PDB file of C-alpha atoms in Angstrom:
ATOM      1  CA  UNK W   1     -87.928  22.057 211.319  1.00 63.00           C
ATOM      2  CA  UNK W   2     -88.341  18.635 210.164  1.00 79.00           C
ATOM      3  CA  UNK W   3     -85.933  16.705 207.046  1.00 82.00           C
ATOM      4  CA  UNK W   4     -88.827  17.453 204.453  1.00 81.00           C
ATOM      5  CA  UNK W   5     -88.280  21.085 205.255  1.00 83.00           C
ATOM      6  CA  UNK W   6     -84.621  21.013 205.121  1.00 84.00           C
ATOM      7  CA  UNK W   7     -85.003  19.310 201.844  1.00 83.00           C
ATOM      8  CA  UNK W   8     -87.152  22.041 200.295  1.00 83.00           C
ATOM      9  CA  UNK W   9     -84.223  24.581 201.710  1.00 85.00           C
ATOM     10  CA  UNK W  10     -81.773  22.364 200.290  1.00 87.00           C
ATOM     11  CA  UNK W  11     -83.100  22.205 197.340  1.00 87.00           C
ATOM     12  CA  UNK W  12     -84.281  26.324 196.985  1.00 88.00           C
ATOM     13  CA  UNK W  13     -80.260  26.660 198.196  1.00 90.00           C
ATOM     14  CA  UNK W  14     -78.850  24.524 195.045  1.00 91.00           C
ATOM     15  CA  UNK W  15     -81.541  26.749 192.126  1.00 89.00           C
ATOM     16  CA  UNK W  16     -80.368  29.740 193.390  1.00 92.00           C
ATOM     17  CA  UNK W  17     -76.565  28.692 193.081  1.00 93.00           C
ATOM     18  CA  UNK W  18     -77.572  27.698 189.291  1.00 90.00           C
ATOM     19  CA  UNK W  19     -79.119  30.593 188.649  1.00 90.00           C
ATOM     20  CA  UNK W  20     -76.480  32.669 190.546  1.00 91.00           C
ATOM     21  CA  UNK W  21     -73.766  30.902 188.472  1.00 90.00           C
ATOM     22  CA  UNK W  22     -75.961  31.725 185.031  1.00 86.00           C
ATOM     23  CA  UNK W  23     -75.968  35.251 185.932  1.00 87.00           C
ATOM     24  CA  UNK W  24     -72.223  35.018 186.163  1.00 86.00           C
ATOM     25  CA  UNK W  25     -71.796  33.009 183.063  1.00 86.00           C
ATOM     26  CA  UNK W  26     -73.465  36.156 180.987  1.00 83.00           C
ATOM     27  CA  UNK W  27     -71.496  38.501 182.356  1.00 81.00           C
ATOM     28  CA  UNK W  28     -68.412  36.760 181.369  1.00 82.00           C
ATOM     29  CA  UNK W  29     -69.919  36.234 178.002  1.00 82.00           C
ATOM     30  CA  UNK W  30     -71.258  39.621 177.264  1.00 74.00           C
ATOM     31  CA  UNK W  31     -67.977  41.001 177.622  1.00 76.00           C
ATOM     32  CA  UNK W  32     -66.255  38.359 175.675  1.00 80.00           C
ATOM     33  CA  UNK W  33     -68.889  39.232 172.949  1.00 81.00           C
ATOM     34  CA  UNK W  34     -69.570  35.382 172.991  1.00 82.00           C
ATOM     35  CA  UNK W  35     -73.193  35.335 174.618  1.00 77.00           C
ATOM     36  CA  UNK W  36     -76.133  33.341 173.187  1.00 80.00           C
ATOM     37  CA  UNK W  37     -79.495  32.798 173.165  1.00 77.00           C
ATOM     38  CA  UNK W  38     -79.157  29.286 174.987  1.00 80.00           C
ATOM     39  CA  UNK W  39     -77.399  31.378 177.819  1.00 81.00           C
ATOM     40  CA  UNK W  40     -80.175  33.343 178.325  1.00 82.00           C
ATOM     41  CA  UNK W  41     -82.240  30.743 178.084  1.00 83.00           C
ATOM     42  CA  UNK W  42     -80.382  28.653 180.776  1.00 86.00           C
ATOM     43  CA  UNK W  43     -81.005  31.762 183.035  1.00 88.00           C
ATOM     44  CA  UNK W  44     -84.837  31.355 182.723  1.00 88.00           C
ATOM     45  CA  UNK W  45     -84.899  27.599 183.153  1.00 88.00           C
ATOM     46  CA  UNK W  46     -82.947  28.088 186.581  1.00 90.00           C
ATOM     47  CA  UNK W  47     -85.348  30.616 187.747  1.00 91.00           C
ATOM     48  CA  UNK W  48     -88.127  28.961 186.968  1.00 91.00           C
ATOM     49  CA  UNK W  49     -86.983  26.089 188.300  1.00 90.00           C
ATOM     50  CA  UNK W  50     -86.131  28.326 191.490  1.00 92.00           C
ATOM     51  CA  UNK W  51     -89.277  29.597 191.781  1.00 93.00           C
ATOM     52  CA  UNK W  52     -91.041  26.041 192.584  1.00 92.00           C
ATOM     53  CA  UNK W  53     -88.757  25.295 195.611  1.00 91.00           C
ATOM     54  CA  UNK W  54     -89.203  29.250 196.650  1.00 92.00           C
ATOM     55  CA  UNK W  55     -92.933  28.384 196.840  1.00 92.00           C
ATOM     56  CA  UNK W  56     -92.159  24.909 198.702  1.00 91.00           C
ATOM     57  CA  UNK W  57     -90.139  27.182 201.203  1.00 90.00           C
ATOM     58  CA  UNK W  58     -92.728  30.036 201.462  1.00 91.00           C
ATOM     59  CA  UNK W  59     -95.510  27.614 202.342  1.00 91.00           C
ATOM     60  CA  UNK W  60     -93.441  26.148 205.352  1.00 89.00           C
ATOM     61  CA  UNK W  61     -92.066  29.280 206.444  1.00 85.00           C
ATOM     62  CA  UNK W  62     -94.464  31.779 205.602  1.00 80.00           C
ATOM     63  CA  UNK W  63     -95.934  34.450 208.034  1.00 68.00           C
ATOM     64  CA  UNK W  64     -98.911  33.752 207.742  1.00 67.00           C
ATOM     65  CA  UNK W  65    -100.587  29.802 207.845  1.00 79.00           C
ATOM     66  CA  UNK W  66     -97.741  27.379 207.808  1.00 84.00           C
ATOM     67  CA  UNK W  67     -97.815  24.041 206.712  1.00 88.00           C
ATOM     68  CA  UNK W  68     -95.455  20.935 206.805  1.00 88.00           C
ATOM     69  CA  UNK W  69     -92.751  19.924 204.336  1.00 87.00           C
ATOM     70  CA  UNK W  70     -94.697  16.970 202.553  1.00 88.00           C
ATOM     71  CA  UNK W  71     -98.213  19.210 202.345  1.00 90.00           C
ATOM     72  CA  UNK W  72     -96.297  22.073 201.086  1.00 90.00           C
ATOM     73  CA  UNK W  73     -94.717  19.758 198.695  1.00 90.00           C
ATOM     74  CA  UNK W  74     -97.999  18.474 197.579  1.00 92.00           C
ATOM     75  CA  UNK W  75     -99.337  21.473 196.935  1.00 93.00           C
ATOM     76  CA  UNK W  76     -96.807  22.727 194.746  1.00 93.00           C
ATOM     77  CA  UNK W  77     -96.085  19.890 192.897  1.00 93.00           C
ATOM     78  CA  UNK W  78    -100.422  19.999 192.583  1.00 94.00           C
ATOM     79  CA  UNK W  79     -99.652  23.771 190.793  1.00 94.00           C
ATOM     80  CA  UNK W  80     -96.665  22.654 188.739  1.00 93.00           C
ATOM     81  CA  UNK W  81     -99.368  19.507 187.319  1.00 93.00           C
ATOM     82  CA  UNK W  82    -101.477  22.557 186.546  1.00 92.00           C
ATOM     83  CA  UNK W  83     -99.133  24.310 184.606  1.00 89.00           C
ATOM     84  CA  UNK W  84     -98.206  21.672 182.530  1.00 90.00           C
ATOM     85  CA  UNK W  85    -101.549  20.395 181.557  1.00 90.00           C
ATOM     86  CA  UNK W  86    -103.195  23.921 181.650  1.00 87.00           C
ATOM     87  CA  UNK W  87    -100.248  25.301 179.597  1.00 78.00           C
ATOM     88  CA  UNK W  88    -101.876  26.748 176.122  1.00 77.00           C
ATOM     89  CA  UNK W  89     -99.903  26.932 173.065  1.00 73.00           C
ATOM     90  CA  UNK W  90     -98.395  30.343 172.465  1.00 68.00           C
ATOM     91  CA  UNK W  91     -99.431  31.542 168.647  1.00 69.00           C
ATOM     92  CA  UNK W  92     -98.673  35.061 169.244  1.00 70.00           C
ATOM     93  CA  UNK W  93     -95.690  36.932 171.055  1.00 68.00           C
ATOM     94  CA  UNK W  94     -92.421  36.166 169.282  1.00 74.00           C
ATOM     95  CA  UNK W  95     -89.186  33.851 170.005  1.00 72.00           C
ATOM     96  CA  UNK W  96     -88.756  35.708 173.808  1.00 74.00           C
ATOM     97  CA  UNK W  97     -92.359  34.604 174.538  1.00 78.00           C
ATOM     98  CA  UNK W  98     -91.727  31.004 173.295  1.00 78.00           C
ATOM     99  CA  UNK W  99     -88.464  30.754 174.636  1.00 79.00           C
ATOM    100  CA  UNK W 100     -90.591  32.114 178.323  1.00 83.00           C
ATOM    101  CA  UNK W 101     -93.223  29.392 178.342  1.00 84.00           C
ATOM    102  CA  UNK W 102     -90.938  26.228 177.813  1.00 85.00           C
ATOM    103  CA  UNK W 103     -88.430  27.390 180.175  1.00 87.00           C
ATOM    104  CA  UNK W 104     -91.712  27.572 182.815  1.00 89.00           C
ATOM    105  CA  UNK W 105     -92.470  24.489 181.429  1.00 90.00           C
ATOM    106  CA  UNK W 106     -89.224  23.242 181.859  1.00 90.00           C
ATOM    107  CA  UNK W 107     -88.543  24.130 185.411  1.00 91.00           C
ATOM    108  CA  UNK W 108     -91.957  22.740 186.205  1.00 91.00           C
ATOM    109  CA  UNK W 109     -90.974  19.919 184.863  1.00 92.00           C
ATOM    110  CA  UNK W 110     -87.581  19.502 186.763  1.00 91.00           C
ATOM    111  CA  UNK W 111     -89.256  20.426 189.697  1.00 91.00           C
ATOM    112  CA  UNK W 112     -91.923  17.207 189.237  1.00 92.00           C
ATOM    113  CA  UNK W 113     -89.056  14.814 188.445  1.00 92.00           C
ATOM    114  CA  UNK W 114     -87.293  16.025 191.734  1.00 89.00           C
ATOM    115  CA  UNK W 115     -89.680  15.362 193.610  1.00 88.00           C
ATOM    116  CA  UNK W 116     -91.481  12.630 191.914  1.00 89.00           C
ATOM    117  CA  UNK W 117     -90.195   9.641 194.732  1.00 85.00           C
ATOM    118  CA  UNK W 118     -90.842  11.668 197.276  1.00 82.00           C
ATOM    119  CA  UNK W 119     -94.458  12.040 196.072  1.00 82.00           C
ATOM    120  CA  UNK W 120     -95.064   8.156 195.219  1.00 83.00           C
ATOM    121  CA  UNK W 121     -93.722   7.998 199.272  1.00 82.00           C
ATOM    122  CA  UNK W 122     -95.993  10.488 200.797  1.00 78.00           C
ATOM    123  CA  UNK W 123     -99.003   9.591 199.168  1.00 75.00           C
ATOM    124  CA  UNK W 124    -100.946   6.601 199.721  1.00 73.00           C
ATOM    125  CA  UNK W 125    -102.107   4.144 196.700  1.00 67.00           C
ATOM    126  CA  UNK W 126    -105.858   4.277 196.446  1.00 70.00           C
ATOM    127  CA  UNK W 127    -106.940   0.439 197.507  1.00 64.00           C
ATOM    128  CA  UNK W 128    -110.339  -1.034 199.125  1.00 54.00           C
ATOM    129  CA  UNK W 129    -109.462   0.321 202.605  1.00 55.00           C
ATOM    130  CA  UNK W 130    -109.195   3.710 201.697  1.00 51.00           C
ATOM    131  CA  UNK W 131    -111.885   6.325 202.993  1.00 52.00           C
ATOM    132  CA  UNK W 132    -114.382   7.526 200.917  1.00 48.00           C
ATOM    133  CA  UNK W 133    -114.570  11.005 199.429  1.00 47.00           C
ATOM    134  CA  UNK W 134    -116.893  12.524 202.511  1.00 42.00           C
ATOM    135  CA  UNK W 135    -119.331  10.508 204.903  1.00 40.00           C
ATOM    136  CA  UNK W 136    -122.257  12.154 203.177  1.00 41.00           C
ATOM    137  CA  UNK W 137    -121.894  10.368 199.903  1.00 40.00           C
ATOM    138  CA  UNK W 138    -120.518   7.231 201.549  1.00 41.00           C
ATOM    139  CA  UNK W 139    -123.624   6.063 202.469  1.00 41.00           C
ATOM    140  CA  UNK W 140    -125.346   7.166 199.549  1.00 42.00           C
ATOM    141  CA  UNK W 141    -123.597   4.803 197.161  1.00 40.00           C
ATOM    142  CA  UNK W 142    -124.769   2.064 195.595  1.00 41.00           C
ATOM    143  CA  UNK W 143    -123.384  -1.615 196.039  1.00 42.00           C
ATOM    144  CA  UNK W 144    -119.978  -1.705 194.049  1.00 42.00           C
ATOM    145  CA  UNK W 145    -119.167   1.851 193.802  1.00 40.00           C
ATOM    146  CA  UNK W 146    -116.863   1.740 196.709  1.00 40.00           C
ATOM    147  CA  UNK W 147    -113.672   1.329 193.777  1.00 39.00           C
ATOM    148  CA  UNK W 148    -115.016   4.707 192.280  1.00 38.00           C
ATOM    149  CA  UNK W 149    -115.262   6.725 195.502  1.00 38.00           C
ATOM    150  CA  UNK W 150    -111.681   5.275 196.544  1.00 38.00           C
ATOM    151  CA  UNK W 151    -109.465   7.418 194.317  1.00 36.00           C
ATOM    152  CA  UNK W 152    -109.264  10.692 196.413  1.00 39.00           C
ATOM    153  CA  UNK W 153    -107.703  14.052 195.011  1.00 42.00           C
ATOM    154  CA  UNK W 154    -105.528  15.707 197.331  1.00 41.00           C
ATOM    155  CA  UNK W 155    -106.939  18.933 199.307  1.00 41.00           C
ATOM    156  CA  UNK W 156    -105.093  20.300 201.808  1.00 44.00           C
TER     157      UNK W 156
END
C-alpha cells in the first residue's frame, strides 16, 4: 500500500471520528433536552463528508478492480465536481430536504478543498508538449489547433 493510500485511510479514519463524536454529542444533548437543529446538521455534514474518503478507500481496496491512491482520488474528486455543478436547486421537500442537499454539498466541498494540492500535484498542466486527445484526431487537425486538443479531461 503506497502513502496516497494511507492518506485516503487516514483521512476516511479522521470523518468517521467526527462523525462518531457527533453521534455522541446528540446523545448527550437529547438527554440534556439541549439538542438543535445545527447538531443534527453537523451529523450530516460529517457523513457526507465521510462518504467521499469511503469511496477513495473502496476504489483502492475494493474486491473487485483496484486502482491506485492518486486515480482513485481523481475519480472521486471528478464525482464530487459533479455534484456540485450538477446540484439542482431544491423547490420542494421542506427544511430536512434543504438542510440534506447543502450538507452533501458541504462535505463535497470539504472533501475538494482537502484534496485540492494534492490534485494541482498529480495532475499535469496542459502545455505544448502534452499528447493529444487520441492519435486518430491528431493527425486530422488543422495547423494551430494543437492548443485546443492539449487540454485533456481525465478518464481513467
Amino acid at each position: 500500500m503506497g502513502r496516497l493510500e494511507d492518506l485516503a485511510l487516514h483521512n476516511a479514519s479522521l470523518a468517521r471520528h467526527e462523525l462518531s463524536e457527533a453521534l455522541n454529542r446528540i446523545v448527550c444533548l437529547d438527554d440534556e433536552g439541549t439538542l438543535r437543529d445545527k447538531d443534527l446538521g453537523r451529523i450530516a455534514y460529517a457523513y457526507h463528508r465521510m462518504s467521499w474518503w469511503q469511496q477513495v478507500t473502496d476504489l483502492t481496496h475494493g474486491c473487485e478492480e483496484t486502482v491506485d491512491g492518486a486515480t482513485a482520488i481523481l475519480i472521486v474528486r471528478q464525482r464530487a465536481q459533479e455534484l456540485l455543478i450538477n446540484a439542482r436547486p431544491l423547490v420542494n421537500g421542506g427544511l430536512f430536504a434543504l438542510a440534506m442537499a447543502e450538507s452533501r454539498r458541504g462535505g463535497a466541498r470539504a472533501f475538494l478543498d482537502a484534496t485540492q494540492t494534492l490534485a494541482d500535484a498529480l495532475t499535469p498542466p496542459p502545455g505544448r508538449d502534452a499528447e493529444p486527445v487520441n492519435a486518430t484526431t491528431a493527425h486530422a487537425m488543422p495547423a494551430g489547433a494543437e492548443h485546443a486538443a492539449a487540454v485533456k479531461e481525465y478518464r481513467p
